[in-house]
Coordinates of C-alpha atoms in Angstrom, one line a residue:
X1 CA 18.4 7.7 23.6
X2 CA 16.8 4.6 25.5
X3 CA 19.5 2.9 27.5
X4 CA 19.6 -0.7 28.2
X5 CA 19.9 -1.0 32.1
X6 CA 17.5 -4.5 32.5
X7 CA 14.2 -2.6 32.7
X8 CA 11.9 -1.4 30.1
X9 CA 8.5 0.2 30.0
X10 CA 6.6 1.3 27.5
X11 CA 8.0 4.5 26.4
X12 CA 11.3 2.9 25.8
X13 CA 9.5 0.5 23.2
X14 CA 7.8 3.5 21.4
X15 CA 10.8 5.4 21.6
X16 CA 12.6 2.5 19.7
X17 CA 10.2 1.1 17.8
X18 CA 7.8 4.0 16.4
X19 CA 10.3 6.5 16.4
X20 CA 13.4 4.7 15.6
X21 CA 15.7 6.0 18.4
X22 CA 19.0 4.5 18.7
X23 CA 20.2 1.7 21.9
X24 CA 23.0 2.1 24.1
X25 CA 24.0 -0.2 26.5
X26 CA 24.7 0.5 30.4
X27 CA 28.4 -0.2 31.5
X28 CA 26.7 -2.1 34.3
X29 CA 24.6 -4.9 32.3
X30 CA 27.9 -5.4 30.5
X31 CA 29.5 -6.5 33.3
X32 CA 26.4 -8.3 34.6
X33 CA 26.4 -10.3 31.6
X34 CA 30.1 -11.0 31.4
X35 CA 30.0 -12.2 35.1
X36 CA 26.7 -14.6 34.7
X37 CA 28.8 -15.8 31.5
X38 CA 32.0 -16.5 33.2
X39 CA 29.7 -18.4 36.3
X40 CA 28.6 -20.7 33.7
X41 CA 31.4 -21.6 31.9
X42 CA 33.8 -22.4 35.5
X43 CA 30.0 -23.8 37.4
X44 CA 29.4 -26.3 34.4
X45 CA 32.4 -28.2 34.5
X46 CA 31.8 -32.2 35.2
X47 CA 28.0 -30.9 36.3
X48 CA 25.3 -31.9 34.2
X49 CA 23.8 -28.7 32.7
X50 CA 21.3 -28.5 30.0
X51 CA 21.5 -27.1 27.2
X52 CA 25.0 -27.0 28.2
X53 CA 26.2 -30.7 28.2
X54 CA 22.9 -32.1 27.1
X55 CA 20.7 -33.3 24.3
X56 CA 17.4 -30.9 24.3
X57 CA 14.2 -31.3 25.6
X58 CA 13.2 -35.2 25.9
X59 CA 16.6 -35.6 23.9
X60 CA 18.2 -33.9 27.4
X61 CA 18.9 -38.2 28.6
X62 CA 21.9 -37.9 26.0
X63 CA 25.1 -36.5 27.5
X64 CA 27.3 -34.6 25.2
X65 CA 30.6 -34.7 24.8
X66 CA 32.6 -31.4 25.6
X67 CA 34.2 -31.6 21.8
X68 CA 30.8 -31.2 20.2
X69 CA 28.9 -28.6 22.9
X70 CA 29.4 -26.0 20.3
X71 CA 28.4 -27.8 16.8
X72 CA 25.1 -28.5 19.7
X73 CA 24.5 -25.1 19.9
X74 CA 24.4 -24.8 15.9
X75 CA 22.4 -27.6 15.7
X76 CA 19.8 -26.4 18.0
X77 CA 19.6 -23.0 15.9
X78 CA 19.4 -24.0 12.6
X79 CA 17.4 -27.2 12.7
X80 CA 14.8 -25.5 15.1
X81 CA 14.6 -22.3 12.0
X82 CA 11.8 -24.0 10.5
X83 CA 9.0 -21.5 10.1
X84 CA 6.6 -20.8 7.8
X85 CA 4.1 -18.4 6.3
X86 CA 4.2 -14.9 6.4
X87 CA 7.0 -13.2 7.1
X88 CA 6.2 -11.0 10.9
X89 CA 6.4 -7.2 9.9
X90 CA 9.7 -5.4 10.8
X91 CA 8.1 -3.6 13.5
X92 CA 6.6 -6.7 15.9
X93 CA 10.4 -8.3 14.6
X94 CA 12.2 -5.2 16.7
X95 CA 9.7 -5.3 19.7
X96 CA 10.7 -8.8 19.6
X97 CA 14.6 -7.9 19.8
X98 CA 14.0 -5.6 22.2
X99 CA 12.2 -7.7 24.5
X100 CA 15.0 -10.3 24.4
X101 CA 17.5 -7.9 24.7
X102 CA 16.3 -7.2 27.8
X103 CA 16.0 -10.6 29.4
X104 CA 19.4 -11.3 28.6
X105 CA 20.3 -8.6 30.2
X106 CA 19.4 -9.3 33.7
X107 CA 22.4 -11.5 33.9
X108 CA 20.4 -14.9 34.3
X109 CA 20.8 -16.8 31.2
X110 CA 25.0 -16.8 31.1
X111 CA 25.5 -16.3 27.3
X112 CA 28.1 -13.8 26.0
X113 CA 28.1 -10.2 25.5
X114 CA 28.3 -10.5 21.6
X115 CA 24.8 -11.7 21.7
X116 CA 23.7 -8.4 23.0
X117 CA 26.1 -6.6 21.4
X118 CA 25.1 -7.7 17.7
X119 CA 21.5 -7.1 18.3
X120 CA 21.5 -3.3 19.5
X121 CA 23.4 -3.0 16.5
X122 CA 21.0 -4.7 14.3
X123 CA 18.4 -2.8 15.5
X124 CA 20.1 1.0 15.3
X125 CA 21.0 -0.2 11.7
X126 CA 17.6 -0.7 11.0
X127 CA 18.4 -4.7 10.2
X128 CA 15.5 -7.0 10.7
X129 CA 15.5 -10.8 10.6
X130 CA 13.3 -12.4 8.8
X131 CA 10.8 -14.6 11.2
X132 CA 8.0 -16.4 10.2
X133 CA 4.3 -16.1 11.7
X134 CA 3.9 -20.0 11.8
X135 CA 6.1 -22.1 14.2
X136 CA 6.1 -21.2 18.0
X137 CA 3.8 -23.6 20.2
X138 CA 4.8 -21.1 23.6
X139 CA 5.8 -23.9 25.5
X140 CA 9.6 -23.4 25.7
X141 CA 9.5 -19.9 24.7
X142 CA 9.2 -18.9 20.8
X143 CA 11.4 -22.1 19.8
X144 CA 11.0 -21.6 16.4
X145 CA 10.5 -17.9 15.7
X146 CA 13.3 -17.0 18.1
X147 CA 15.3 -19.5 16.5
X148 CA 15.4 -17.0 13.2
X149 CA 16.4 -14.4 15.3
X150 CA 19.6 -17.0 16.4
X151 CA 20.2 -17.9 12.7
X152 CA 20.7 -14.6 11.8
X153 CA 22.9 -13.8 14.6
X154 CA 25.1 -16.7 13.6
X155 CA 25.4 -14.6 9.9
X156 CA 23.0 -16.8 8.6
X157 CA 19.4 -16.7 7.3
X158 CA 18.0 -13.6 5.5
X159 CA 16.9 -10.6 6.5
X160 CA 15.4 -7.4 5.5
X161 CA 17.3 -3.9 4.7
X162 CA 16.4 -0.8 3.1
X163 CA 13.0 -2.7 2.3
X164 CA 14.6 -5.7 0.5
X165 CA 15.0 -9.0 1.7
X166 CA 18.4 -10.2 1.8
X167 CA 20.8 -12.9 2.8
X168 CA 22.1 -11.9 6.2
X169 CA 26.0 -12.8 4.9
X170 CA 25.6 -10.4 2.3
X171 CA 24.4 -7.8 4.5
X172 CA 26.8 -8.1 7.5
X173 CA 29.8 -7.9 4.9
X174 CA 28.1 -4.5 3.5
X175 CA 28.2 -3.2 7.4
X176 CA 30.7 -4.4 8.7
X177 CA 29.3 -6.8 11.2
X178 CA 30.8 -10.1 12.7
X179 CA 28.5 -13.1 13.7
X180 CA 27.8 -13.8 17.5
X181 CA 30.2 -15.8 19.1
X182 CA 29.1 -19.2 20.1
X183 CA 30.7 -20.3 23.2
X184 CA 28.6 -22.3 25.6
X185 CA 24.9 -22.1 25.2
X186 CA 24.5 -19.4 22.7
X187 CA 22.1 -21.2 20.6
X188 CA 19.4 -22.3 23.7
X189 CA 19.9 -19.1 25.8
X190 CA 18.5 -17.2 22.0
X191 CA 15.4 -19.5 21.7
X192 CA 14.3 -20.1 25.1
X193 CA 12.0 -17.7 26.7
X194 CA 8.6 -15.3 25.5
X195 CA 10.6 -12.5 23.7
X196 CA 8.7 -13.1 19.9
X197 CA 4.8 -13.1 21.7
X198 CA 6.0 -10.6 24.2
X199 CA 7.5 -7.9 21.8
X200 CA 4.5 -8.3 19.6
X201 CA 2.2 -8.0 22.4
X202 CA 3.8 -4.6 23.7
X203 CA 3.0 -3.6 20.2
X204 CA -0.3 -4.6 20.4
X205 CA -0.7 -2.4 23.5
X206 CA 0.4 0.3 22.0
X207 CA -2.0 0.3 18.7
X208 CA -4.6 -0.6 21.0
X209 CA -4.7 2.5 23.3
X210 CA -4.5 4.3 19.9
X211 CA -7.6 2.9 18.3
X212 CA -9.3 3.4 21.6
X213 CA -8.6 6.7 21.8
X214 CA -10.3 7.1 18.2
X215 CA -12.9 5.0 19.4
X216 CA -13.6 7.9 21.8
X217 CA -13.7 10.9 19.6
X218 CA -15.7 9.3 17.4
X219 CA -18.3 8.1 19.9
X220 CA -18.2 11.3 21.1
X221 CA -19.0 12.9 17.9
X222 CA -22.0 10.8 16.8
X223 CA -23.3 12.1 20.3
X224 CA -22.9 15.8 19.0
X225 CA -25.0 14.3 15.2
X226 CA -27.6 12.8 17.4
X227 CA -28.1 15.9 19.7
X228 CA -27.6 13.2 22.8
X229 CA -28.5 14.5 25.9
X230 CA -25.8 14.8 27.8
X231 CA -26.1 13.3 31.7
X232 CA -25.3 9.5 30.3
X233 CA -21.6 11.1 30.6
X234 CA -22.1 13.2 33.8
X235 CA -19.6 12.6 36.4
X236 CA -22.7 11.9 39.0
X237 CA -24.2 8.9 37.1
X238 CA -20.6 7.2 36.5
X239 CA -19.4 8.0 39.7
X240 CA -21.5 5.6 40.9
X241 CA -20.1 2.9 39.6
X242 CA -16.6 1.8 40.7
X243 CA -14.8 1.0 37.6
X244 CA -11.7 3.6 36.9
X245 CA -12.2 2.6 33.4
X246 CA -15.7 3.5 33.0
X247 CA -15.2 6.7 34.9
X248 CA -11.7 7.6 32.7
X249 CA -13.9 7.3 29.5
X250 CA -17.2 9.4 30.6
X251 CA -14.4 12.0 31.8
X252 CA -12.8 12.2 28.0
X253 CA -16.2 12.3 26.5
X254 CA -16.9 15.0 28.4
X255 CA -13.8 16.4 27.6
X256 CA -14.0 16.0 24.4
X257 CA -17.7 17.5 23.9
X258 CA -17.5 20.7 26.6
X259 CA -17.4 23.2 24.1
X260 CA -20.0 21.4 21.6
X261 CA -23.3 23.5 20.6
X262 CA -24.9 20.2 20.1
X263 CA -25.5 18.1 22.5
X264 CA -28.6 18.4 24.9
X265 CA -29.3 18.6 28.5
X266 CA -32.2 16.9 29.5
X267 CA -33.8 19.7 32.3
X268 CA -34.2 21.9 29.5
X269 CA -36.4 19.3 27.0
X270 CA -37.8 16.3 29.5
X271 CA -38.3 17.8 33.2
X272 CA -40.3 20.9 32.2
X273 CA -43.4 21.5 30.4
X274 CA -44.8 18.0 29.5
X275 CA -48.2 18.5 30.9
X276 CA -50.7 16.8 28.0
X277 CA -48.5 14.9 26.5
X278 CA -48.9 11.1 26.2
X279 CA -46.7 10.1 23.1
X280 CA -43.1 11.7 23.1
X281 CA -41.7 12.2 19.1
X282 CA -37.8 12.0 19.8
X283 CA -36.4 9.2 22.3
X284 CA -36.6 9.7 25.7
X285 CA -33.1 7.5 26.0
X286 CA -30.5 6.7 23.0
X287 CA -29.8 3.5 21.9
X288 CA -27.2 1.5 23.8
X289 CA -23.9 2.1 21.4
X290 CA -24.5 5.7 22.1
X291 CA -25.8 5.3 25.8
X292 CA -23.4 3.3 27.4
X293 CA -20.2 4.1 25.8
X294 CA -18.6 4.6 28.9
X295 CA -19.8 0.4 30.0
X296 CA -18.7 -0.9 27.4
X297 CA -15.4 1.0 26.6
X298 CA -14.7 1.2 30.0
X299 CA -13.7 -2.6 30.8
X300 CA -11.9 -2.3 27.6
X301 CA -9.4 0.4 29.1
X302 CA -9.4 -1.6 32.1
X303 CA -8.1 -4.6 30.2
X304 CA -5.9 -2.8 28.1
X305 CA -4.1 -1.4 31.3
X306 CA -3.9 -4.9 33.1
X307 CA -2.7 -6.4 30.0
X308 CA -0.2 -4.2 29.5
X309 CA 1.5 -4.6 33.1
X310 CA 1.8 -8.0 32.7
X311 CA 3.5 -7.6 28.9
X312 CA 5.9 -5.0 31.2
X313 CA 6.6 -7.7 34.1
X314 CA 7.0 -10.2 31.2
X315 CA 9.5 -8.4 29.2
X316 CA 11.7 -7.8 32.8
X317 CA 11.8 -10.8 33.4
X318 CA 14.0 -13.6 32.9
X319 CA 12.2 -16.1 30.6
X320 CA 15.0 -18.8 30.3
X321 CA 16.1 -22.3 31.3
X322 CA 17.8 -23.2 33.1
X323 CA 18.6 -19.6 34.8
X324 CA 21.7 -18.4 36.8
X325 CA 22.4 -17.2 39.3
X326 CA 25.5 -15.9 40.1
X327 CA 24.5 -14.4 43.9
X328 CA 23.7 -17.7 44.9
X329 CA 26.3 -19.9 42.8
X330 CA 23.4 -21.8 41.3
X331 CA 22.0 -22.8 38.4
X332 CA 18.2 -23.7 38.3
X333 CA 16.1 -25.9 36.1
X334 CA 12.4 -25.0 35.6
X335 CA 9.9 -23.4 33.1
X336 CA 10.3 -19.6 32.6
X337 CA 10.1 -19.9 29.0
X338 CA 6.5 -20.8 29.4
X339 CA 4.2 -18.3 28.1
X340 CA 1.1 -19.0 29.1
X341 CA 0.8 -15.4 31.2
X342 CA 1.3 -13.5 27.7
X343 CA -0.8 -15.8 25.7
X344 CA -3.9 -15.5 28.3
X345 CA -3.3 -11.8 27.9
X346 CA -3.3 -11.7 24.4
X347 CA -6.8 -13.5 24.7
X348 CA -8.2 -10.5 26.8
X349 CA -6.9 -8.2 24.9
X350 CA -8.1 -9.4 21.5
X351 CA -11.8 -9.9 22.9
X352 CA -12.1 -6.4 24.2
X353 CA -11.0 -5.1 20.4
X354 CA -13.2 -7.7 18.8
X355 CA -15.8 -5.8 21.3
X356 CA -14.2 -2.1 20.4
X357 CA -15.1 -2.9 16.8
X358 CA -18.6 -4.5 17.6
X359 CA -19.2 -1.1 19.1
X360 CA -18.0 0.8 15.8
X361 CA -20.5 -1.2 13.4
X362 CA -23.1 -0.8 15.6
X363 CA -22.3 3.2 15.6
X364 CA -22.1 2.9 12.0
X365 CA -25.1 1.0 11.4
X366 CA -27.3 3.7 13.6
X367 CA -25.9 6.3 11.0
X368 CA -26.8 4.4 7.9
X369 CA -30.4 4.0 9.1
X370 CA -32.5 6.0 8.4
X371 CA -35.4 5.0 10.5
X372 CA -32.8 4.6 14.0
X373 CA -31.5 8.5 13.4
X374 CA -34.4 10.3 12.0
X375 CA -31.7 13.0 11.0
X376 CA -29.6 11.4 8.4
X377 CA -30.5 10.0 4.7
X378 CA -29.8 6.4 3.8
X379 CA -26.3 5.2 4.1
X380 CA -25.8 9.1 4.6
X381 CA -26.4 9.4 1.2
X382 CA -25.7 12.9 0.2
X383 CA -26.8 12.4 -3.5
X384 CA -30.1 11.3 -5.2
X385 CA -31.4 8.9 -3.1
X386 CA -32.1 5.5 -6.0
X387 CA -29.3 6.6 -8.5
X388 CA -26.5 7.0 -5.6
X389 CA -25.7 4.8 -2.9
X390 CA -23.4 7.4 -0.4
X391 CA -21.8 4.6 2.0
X392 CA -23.8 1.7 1.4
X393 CA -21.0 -0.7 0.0
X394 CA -18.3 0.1 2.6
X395 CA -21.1 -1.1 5.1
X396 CA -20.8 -4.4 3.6
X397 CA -16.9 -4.5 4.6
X398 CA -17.8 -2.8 7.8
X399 CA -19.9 -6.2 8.6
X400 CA -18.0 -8.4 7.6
X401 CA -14.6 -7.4 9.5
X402 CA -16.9 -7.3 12.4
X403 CA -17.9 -10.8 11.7
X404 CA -14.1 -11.8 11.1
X405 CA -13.3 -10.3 14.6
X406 CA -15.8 -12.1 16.5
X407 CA -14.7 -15.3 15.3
X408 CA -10.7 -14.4 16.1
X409 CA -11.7 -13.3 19.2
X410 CA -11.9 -17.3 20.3
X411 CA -9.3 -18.2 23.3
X412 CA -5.8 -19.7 22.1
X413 CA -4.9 -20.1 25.6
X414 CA -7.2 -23.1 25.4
X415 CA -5.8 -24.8 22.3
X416 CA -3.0 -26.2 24.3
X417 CA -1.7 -30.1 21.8
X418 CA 0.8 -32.1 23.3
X419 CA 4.0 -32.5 21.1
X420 CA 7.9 -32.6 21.9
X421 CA 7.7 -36.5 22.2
X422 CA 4.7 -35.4 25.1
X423 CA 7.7 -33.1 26.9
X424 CA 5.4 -30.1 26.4
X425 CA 2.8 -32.1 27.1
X426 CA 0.8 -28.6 27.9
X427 CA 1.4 -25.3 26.1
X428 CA 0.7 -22.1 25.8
X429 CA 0.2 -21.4 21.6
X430 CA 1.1 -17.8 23.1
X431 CA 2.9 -16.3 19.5
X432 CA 0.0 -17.4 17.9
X433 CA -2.5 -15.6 20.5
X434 CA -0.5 -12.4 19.9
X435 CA -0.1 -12.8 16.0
X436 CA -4.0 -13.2 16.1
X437 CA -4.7 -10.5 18.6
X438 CA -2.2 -8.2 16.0
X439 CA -4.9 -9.1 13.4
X440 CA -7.6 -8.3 15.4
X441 CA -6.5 -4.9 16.0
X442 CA -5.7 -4.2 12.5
X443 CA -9.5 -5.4 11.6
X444 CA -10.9 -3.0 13.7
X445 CA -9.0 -0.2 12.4
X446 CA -10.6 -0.6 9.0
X447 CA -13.8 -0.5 10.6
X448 CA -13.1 2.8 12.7
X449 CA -12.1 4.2 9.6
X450 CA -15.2 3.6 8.0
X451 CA -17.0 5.1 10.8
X452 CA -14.8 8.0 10.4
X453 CA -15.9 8.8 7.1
X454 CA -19.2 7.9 7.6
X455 CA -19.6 10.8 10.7
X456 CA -17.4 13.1 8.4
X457 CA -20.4 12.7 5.4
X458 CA -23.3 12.8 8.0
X459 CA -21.6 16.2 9.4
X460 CA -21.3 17.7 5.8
X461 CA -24.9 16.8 5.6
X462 CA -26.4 18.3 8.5
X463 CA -24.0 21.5 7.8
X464 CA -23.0 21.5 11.9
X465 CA -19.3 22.1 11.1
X466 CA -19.8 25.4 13.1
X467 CA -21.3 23.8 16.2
X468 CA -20.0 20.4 17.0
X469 CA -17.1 20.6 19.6
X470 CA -13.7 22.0 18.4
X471 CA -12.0 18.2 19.1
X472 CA -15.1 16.8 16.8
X473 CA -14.4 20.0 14.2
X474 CA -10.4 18.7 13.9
X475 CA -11.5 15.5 13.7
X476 CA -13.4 16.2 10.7
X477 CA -10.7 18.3 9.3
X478 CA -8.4 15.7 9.5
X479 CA -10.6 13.3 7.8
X480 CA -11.3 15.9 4.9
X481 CA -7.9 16.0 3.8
X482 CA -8.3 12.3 2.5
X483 CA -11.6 12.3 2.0
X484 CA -13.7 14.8 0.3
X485 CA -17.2 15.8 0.2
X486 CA -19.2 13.3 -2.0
X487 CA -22.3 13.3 -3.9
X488 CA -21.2 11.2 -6.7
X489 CA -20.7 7.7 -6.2
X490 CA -16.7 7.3 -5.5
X491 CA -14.7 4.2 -5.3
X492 CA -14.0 4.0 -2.1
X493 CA -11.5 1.2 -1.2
X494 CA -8.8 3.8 -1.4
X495 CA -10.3 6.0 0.7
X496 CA -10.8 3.5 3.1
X497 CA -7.3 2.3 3.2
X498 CA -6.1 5.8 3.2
X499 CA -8.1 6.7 6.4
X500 CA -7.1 3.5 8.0
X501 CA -3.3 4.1 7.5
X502 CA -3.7 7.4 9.1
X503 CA -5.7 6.7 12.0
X504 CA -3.3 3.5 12.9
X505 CA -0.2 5.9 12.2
X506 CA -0.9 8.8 14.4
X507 CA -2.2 9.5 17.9
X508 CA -5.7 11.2 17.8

């Protein structure tokens, strides 16, 4: 059972999120929370604070009066819930919790314990608030998103239990649950900071070692169709290069393909007994998507690891204004709500899957052509070639979410518009970089599984079942038990969808 202590990695967001473990709380973080709480409130007094006993943002000139800091707090939350679109799925919304969680648990943001409290709960009771995609610039944090979050916790808003959405009063009388309690800056300490883009970009991370790690077998398998010769994997050509990533990917290849009766090595066809020939019939070198797997996936695990630290470092750290510090008896003003780390991220990351899935068409395209493989009918056609078309029309969809990923695959970190009344006068559109990067990755999922049934068909074809590698020969099994052989034309959007839900569901 994760434990919240002020640090999180990765496991503890799978654990949480994909497998629905329940929080606890340490003992300690309680009374790290309490203390930076109870600074606060005796610090603030006849100090000028904000957020505590000021206006917000370039509204912060206005002083309020110590009657009305609380109505401030409920003003901040519910005129700030203003979102739009479509409603972020339950999963990114927990990541999302989870991250903030966290940061207000480090004991630098001085809000009270109920915060923290009602949210572990929310999450173990599998009750998500309902957050809108549209809204958060990244400049103060996810104003607008996080300010759902906050509208909820006040036993407001709506959210969504046992897959229907709700009003949140309805649902915390059903449980049992009491609103946060709003003391001093409840409302500001909930919707300052990176938690919404961060959350969702740990998830991101998470799907996107997955698909790579499909991207691999299945690279690996179209070497075993192809008869590839093997020494573009060797650990002597990739070893020359430097790149952990390019090495980490030749090694699973050749994991994945040591037991194959497929693939080739080239002193047994190219180095001996050539004498009189001028005009070789097969390719003396592969094409590039089969070639230099290990180049171009390799800075894509690269990436994926570098982004992922930072989304770590993110999510343990505090991401607030102003932040507290109880050590030091001091309360700073600044910008950790900024996000501009996590939206460049999010950038990187979405460019490498836009890549990953460039790779996958081209893969795909080598098997539907004929005149590239030599081997394989058109489209891997396995019925009459003219009356049947085999996987012609899913090569149309294959294309064009390609296409779609190329263009999403444009920098938001770039795209910074002055707004506030010019206070964020430079911003980081970070939530929208990660919302974008989650569509990215769920693009190039439905053109992995298209692959995937593709090399499945072109296997049945070529009748190899018995001689490709035993990871390639589950592979195909696994595939199989949604797809089945086909001759006959099928309609294949199901399938499709099927295979996709799979692969995006489980590890490979």
């Amino acid at each position: 059972m994760p434990k919240i202590k002020g640090k999180l990695g990765i496991t503890e967001f799978y654990n949480v999120i994909f497998k629905g473990e329940k929080l606890t709380i340490d003992p300690k973080v309680v009374a790290t929370i309490n203390e930076s709480h109870n600074f606060l409130k005796e610090f603030s007094q006849n100090k000028v604070i904000y957020g505590v006993n000021t206006g917000f943002g370039p509204m912060a000139q206005y002083k309020i009066k110590d009657s009305e800091r609380i109505k401030l707090q409920y003003n901040l939350i519910r005129s700030h819930a203003s979102g739009t679109g479509n409603p972020i799925a339950p999963k990114y919304v927990k990541a999302a919790m989870l991250a903030r969680i966290n940061t207000l648990s480090l004991g630098n943001s001085g809000i009270h314990i109920s915060v923290v409290e009602l949210m572990i709960e929310l999450i173990n009771r599998d009750i998500t608030p309902l957050i809108y995609e549209h809204g958060g610039v990244g400049a103060s944090g996810d104003l607008v998103q996080l300010a759902h979050l906050a509208l909820v916790l006040i036993g407001e808003g709506e959210v969504f239990y046992k897959g229907e959405r709700r009003p949140t009063e309805e649902i915390f009388k059903k449980e049992g649950l009491q609103p946060i309690s709003v003391e001093l800056r409840e409302g500001l300490g909930l919707i300052n900071g990176t938690s919404v883009m961060t959350g969702i970009g740990i998830v991101n991370t998470i799907y996107t070692r997955r698909l790579l790690e499909w991207m691999i077998s299945s690279s690996s398998a179209i070497n075993e169709i192809m008869q590839a010769y093997d020494d573009h994997l060797s650990e002597e050509l990739n070893n020359t290069k430097m790149h952990k990533g390019q090495r980490e990917i030749a090694r699973s290849m050749r994991s994945h393909l040591k037991d194959s009766e497929l693939t080739r090595k080239r002193e047994h066809h190219l180095y001996t007994n050539n004498d009189g020939v001028s005009v070789f019939e097969e390719k003396v070198q592969e094409y590039y998507s089969i070639r230099c797997v290990p180049q171009i996936l390799g800075p894509v695990l690269d990436t994926l690891n570098g982004v992922e630290k930072i989304m770590i470092e993110e999510v343990n750290s505090a991401n607030d204004n102003p932040i507290v510090n109880v050590e030091k008896k001091h309360v700073y003003h600044g910008g950790n709500f900024h996000g501009d780390y996590v939206s460049l991220e999010m950038d990187k990351l979405k460019i490498v899957v836009a890549k990953t899935s460039m790779l996958a068409e081209r893969q795909l395209n080598y098997l539907m052509n004929s005149k590239l493989n030599d081997i394989l009918p058109p489209f891997v056609n396995l019925g009459e070639l003219g009356l049947n078309f085999g996987m012609q029309g899913v090569q149309f969809t294959a294309t064009s979410t390609t296409a779609e990923n190329q263009m999403l695959s444009n920098p938001m970190y770039v795209h910074s518009i002055p707004n506030n009344n010019d206070n964020q006068d430079i911003v980081s559109m970070g939530t929208n970089a990660a919302l974008i990067t989650k569509k990215v990755i769920e693009n190039a999922f439905e053109v992995m599984a298209i692959e995937l049934i593709t090399i499945t068909q072109a296997i049945e074809y070529l009748g190899v079942q018995d001689k490709v590698s035993s990871k390639t020969k589950t592979l195909y099994s696994k595939i199989r038990k949604i797809v089945p052989p086909f001759k006959e034309d099928l309609v294949m959007y199901p399938f499709v969808n099927q295979v996709k839900d799979f692969i995006i569901n489980n590890e490979n």
